Coordinates of C-alpha atoms in Angstrom, one line a residue:
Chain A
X1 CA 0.0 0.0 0.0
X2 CA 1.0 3.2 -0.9
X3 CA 0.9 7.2 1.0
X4 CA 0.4 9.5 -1.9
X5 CA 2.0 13.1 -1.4
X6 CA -0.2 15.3 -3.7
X7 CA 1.0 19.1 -4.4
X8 CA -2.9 20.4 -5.4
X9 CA -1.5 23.8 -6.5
X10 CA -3.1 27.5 -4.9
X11 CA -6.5 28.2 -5.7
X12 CA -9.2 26.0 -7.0
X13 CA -10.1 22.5 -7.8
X14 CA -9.1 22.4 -11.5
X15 CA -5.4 23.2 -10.1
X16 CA -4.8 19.6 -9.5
X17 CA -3.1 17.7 -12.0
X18 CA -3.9 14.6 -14.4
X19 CA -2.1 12.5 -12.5
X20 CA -3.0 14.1 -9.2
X21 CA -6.8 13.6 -9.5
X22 CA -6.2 9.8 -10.7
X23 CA -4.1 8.7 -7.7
X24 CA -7.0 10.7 -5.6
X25 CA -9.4 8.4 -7.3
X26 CA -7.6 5.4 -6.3
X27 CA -7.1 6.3 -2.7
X28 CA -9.4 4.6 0.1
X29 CA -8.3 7.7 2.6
X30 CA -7.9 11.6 1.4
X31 CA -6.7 13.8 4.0
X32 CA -6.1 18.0 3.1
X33 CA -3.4 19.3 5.1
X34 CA -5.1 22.6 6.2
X35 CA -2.9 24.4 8.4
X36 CA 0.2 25.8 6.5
X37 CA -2.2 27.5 3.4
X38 CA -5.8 28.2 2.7
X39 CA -7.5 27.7 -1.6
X40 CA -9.6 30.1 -2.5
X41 CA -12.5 27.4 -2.4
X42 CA -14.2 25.2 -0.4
X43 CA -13.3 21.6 1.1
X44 CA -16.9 20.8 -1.0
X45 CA -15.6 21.8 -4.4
X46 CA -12.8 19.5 -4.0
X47 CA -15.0 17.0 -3.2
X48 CA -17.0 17.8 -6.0
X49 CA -14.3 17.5 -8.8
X50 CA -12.8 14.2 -6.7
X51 CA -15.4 12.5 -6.1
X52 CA -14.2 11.8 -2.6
X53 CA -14.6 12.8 1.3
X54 CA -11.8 14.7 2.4
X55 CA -10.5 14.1 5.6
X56 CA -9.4 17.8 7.1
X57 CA -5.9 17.1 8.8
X58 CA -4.6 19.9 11.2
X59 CA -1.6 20.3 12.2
X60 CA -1.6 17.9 15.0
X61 CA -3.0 15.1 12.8
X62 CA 0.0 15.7 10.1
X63 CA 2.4 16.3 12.6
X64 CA 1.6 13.1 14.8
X65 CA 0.8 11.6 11.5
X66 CA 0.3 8.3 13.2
X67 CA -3.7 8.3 12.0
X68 CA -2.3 8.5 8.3
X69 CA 0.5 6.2 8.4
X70 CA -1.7 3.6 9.8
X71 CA -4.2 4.3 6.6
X72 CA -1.8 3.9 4.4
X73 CA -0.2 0.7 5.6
X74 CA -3.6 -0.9 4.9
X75 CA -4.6 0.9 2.1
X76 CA -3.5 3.5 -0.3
X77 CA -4.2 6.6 1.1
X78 CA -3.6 10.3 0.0
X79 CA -2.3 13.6 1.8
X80 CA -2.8 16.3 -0.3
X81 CA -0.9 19.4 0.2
X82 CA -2.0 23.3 -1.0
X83 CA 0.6 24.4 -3.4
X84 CA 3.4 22.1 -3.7
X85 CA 4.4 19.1 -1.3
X86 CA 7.8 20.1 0.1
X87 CA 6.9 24.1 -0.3
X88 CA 6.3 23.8 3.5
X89 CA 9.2 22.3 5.0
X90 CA 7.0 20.2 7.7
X91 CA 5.9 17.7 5.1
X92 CA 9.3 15.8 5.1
X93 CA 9.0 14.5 8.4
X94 CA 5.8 12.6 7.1
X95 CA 7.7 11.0 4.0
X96 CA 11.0 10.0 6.3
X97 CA 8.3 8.1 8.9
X98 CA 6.6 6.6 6.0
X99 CA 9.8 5.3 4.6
X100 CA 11.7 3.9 8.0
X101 CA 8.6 2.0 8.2
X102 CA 8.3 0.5 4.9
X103 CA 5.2 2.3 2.9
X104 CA 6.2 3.4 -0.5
X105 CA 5.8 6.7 -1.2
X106 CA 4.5 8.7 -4.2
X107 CA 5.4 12.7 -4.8
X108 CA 3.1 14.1 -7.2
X109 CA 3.7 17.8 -7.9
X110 CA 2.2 20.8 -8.7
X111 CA 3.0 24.6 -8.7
X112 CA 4.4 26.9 -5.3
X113 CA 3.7 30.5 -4.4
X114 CA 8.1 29.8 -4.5
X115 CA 7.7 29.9 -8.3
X116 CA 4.0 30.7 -9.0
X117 CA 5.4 34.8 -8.5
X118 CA 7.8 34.4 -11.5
X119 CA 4.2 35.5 -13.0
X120 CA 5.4 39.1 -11.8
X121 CA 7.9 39.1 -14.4
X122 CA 11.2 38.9 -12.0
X123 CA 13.9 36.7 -12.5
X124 CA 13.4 33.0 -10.0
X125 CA 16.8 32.5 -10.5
X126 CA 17.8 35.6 -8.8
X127 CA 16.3 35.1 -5.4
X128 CA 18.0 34.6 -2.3
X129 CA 16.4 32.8 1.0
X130 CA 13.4 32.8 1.4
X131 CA 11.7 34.6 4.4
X132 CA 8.6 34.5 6.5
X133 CA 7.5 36.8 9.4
X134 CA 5.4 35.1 12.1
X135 CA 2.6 37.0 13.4
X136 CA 4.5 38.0 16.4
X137 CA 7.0 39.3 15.4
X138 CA 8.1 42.5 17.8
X139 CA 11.3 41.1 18.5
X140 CA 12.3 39.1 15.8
X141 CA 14.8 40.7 13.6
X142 CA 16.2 37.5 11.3
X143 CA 13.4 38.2 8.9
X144 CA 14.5 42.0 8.3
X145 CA 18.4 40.5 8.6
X146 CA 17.8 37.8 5.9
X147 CA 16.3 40.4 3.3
X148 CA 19.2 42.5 4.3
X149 CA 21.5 40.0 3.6
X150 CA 19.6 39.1 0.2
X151 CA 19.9 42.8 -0.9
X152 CA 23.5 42.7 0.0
X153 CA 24.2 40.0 -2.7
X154 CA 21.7 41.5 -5.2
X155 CA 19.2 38.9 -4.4
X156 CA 15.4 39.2 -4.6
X157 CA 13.4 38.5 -1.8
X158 CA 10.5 36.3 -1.2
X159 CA 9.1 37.3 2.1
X160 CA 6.1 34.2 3.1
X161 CA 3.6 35.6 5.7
X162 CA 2.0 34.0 8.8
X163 CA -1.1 32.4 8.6
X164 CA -3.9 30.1 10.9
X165 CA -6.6 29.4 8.9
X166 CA -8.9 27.8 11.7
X167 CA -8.9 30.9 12.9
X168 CA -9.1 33.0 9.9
X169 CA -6.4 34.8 10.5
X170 CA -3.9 36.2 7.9
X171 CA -1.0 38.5 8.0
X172 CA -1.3 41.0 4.6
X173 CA 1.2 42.6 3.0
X174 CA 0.7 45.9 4.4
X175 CA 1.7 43.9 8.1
X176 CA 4.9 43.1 6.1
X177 CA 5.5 46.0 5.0
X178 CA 4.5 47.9 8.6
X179 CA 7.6 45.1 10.1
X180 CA 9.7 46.1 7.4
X181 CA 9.7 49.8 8.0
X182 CA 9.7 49.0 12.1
X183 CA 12.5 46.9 11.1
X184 CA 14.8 49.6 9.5
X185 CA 13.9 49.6 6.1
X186 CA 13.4 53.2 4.1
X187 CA 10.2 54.2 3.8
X188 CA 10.5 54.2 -0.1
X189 CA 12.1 51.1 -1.1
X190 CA 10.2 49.2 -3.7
X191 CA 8.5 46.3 -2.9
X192 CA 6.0 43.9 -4.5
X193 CA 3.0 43.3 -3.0
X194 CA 0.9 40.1 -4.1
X195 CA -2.1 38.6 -3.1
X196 CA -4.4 35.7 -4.0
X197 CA -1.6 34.8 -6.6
X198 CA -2.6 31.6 -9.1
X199 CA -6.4 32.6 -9.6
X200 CA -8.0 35.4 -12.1
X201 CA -9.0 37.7 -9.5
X202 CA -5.0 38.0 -8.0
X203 CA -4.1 41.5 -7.2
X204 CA -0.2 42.7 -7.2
X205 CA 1.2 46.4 -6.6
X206 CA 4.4 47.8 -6.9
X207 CA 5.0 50.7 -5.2
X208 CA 7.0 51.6 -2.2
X209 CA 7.0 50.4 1.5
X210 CA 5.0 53.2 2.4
X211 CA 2.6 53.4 -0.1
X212 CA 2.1 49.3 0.9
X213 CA 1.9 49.6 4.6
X214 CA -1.3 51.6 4.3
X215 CA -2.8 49.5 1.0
X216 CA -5.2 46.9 1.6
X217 CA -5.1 44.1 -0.5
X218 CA -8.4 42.0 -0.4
X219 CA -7.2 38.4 -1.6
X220 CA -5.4 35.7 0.6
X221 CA -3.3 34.3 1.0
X222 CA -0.9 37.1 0.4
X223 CA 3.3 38.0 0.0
X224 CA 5.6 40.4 -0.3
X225 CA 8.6 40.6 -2.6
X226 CA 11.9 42.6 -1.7
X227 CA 13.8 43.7 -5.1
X228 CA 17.3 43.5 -5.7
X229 CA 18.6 45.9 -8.5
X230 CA 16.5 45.2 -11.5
X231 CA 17.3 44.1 -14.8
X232 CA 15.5 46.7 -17.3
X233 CA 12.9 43.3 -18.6
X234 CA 12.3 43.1 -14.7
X235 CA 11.5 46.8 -14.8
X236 CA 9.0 47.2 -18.1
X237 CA 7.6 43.9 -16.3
X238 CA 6.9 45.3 -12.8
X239 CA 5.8 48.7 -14.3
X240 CA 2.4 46.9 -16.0
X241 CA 1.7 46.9 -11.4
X242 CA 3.1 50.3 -11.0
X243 CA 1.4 52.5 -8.0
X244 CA 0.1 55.4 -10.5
X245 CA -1.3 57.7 -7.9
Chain B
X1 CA -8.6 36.8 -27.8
X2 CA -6.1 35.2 -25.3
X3 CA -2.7 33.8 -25.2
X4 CA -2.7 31.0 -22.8
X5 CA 1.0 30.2 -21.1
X6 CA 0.7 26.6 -19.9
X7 CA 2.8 25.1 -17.7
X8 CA 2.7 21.2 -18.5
X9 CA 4.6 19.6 -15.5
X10 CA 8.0 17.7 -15.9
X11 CA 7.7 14.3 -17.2
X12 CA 4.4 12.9 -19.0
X13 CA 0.6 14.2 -20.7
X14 CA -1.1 13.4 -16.9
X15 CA 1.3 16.0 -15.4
X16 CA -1.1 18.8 -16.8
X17 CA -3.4 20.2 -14.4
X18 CA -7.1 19.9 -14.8
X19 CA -7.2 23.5 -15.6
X20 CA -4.9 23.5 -18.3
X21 CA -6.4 20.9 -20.0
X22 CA -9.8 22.5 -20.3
X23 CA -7.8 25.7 -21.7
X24 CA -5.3 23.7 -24.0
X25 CA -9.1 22.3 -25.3
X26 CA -10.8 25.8 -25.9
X27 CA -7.3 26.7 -28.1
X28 CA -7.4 26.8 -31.5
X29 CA -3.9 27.0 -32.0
X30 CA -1.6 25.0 -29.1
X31 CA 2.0 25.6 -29.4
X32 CA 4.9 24.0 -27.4
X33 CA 8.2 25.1 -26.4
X34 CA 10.7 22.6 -27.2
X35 CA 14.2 24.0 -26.5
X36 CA 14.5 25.0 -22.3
X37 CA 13.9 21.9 -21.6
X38 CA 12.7 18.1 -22.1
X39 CA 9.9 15.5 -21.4
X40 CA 9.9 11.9 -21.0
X41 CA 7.6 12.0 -23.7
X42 CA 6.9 12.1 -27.0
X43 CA 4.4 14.8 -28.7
X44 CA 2.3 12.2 -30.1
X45 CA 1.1 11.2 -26.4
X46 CA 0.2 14.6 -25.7
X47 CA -1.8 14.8 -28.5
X48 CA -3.7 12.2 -27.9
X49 CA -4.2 13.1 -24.6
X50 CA -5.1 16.7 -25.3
X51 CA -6.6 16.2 -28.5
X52 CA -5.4 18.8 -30.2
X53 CA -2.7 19.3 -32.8
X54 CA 0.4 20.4 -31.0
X55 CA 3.1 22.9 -33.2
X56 CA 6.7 22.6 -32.0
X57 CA 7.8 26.2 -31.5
X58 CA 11.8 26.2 -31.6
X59 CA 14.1 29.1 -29.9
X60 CA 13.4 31.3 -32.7
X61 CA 9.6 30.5 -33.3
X62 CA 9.2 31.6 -29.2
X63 CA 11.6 34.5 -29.2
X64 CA 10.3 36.4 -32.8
X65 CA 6.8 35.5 -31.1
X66 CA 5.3 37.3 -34.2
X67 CA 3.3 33.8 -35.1
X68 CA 1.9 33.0 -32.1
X69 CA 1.4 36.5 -31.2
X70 CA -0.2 37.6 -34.7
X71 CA -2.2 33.3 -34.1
X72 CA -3.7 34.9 -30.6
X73 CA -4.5 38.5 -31.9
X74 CA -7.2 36.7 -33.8
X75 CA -8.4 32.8 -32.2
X76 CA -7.1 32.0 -28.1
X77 CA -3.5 30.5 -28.5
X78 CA -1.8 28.2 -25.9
X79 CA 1.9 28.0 -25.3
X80 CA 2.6 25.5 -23.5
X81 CA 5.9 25.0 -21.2
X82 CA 8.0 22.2 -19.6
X83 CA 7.9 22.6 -16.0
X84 CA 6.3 25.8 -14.9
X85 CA 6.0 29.2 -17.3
X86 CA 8.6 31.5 -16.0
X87 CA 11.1 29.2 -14.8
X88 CA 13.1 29.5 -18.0
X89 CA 13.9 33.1 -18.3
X90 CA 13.2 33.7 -21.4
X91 CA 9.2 33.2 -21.4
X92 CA 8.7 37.1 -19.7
X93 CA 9.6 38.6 -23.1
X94 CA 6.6 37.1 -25.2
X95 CA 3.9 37.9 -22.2
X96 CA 5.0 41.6 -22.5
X97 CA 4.9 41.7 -26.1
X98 CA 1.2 40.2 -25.6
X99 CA 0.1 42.7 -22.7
X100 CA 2.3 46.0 -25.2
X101 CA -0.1 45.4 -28.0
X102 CA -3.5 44.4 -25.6
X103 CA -3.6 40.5 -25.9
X104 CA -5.1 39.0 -22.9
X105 CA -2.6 36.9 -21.3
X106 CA -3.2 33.7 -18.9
X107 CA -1.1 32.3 -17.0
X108 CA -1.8 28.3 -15.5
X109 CA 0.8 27.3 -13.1
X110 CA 2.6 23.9 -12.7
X111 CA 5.4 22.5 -10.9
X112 CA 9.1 23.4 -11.7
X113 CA 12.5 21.6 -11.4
X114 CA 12.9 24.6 -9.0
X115 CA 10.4 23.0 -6.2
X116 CA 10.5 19.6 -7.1
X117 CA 13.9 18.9 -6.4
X118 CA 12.1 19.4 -2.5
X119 CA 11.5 15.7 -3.1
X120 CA 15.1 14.1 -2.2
X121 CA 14.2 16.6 1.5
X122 CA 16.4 19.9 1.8
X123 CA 14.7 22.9 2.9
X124 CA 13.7 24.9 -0.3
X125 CA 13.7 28.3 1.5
X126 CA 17.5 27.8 1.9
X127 CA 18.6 27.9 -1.1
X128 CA 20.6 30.8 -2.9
X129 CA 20.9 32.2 -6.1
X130 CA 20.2 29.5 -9.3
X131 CA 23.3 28.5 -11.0
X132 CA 23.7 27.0 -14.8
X133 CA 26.5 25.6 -16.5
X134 CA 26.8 26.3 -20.1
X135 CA 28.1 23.4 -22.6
X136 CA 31.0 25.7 -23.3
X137 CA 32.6 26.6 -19.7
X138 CA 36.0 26.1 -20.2
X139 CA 36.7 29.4 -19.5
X140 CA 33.8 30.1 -17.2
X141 CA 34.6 30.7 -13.9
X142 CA 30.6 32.5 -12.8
X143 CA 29.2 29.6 -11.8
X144 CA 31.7 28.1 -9.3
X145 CA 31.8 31.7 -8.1
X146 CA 28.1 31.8 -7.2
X147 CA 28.1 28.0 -5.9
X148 CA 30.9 29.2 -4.0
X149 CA 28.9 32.2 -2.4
X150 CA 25.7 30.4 -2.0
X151 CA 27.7 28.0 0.2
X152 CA 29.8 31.5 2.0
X153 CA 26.6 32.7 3.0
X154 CA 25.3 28.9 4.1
X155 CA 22.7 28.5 0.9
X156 CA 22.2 25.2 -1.2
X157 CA 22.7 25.5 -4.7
X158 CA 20.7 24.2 -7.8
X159 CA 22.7 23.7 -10.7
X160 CA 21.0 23.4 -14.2
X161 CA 22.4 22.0 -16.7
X162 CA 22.4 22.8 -20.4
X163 CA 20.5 21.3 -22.8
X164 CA 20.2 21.0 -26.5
X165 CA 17.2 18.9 -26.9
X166 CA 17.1 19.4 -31.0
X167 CA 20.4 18.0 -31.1
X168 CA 19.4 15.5 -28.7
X169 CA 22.3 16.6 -26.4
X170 CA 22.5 17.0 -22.6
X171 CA 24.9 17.8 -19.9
X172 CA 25.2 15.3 -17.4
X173 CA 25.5 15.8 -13.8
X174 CA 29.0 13.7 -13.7
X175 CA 29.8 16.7 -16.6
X176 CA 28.7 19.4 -13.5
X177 CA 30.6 17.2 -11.5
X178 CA 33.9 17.0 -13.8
X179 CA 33.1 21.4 -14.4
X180 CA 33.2 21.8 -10.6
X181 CA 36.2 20.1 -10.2
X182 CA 38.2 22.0 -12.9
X183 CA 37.6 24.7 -11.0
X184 CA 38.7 24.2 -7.7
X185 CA 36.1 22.5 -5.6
X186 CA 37.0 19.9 -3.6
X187 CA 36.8 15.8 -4.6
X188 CA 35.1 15.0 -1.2
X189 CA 32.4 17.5 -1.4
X190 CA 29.0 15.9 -1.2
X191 CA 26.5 16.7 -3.8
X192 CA 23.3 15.3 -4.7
X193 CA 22.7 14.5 -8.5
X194 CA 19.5 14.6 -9.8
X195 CA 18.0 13.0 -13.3
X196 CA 14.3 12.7 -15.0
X197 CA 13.1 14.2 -11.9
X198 CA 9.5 13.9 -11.7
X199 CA 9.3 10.7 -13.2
X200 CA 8.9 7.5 -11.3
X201 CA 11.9 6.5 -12.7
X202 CA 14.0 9.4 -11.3
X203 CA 17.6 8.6 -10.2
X204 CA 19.0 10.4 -7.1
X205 CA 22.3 9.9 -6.1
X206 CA 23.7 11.7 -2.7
X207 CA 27.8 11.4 -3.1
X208 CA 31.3 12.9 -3.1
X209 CA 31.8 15.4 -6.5
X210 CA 34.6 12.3 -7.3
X211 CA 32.3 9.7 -7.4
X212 CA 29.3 11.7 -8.9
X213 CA 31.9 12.8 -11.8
X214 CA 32.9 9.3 -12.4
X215 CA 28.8 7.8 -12.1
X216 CA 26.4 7.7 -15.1
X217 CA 22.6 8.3 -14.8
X218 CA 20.8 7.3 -17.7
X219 CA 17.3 9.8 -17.1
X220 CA 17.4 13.0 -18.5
X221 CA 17.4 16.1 -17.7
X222 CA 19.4 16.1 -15.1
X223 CA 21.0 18.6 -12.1
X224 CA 23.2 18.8 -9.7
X225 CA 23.0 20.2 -6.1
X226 CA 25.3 21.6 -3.8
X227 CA 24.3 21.4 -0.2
X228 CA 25.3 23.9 2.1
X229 CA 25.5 22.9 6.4
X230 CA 22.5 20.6 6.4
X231 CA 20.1 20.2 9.4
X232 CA 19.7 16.6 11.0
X233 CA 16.7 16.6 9.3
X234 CA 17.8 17.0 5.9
X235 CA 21.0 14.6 6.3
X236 CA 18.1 11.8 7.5
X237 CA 16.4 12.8 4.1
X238 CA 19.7 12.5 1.9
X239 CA 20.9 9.1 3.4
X240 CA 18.0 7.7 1.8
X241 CA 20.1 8.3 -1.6
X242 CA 23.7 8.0 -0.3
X243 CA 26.3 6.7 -2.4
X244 CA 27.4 2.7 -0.2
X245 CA 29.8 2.0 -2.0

């Protein structure tokens, strides 16, 4: 029996690959891992398109992950995962556990917010580390020292924001960007701000720290993205999000 | 009228997402880019699983862009790409020449070899700057020098390789291997080489640059990855694929 690792992309149903929806279909067990993103639709659409219940795993039930691995030992079972599988680094732990006890594994992939942003028109291979700020965040400084750091090597930043989505709560960019200028930063550095990225409604700004602290973006989940010096095909790219006013 | 960039996955036809399928169906003119990278594949089985005629668009087909551009000005268009959209650089260029002269452009998201090299278990939000390595590197020193900074700076590297899939020619990760050694890195360093990732066939071998240079994976494309100070974590994941010998 098999535990199938299933990337289900960022937004909706139809984000789930071929090969994603047919290993679903074979599965005795689905179980969503909700905790580390939210879609922008409900558990009952995916059942819709599946054709299957959906088992909501929080993080306790991934992290423990006993519940699963005993599924799939008896039968193949599926954890599907918003975005990509290994996007979030807690999933690993599950695959390792799975493996030291014998279950075969299968990766099925999909897109990331990690490269789902190249959409923005900047360069993936030009990113540095990747960041996130946790909710509380008064005196944490590695976030604001990493992008630092980044900048230093004329790297762009991805900055990830905190999220709990059983309690509907979501940091925006305009928290980044308040962190960021609490952090140091100048008030008119240019920064990205993207939210809901992967669905038709997705809304992205470029404009400066400022001008983003005090925006509110109405999509979720949301990022921010920290610029290194810009290549002028990075630049005509970012200007079609340009802050006009 | 809209220009459709698809992102098609890494490997085989099921790797589309559901999504892009129904889009790929509404086009009247479905174009794919054959030269950044390289399926497992043949065209005929996407065809017949997309059922539609698909027209190989070489370097110069995708970078002029006047047919597909002048093909989506009057019917929707589809351009579909290995792995995700903007994970080659060169894809930004043809969406801005769509949005300069008002054709609607949609993006559909897939997975990348960016994020699925998560698979073999290092953190993706450590990793640096992207590194590739040109067919002609005798006299190029750039890439060692970023490997070299990624790893100052405590950052993983992803090394693409080139490719020449017209040609039918592709650098190897022993040929990485070989490169990094020429220039100065040291015989013991561990590496992780990567080939046909994505597949179920995919080879992943965790070794010394020595052994890697002298060892020949048959799956294509490949990479190579330099790890930076790994956490316990991640060395559990990578003896999974270490070299016994």
């Amino acid at each position: 029996m098999s535990l199938y690792l299933i990337g289900i992309g960022l937004w909706d149903p139809t984000d789930i690959t071929i090969k994603g929806l047919e290993a679903v279909k074979r599965c005795e067990h689905v179980y969503l891992e909700s905790y580390t993103s939210k879609l922008g639709c409900t558990i009952e659409d995916l059942e819709a398109l599946y054709g299957k219940k959906i088992i909501i795993a929080d993080r306790d039930t991934v992290e423990n992950a006993d519940r699963i691995l005993d599924d799939a030992r008896s039968s193949d079972t599926a954890l599907l995962i918003i975005g990509d599988i290994f996007s979030a680094t807690t999933h690993i732990d599950i695959a390792l556990r799975a493996w030291e006890i014998g279950i075969k594994v299968h990766c099925i992939h999909n897109t990331s917010i990690l490269i789902a942003i190249g959409e923005i028109g900047i360069d993936l291979y030009k990113f540095g580390r990747t960041v996130s700020i946790p909710f509380h965040n008064k005196n944490v400084s590695s976030p604001a020292e990493m992008i630092r750091k980044n900048l230093s090597m004329n790297l762009h930043s991805l900055v990830l924001l905190d999220l709990s989505p059983k309690d509907e709560k979501y940091m925006t960019s305009s928290d980044a960007a308040a962190y960021l200028l609490a952090n140091g930063f100048d008030r008119e550095q240019r920064v990205i701000a993207c939210a809901g990225i992967g669905s038709s409604g997705q809304e992205i700004c470029y404009s400066s720290l400022r001008k983003i602290s005090e925006r509110y973006l109405s999509k979720i989940p949301q990022c921010l993205i920290i610029p290194a010096n810009l290549h002028f095909m990075e630049e005509k790219a970012l200007s079609r999000f340009a802050d006009m006013d």
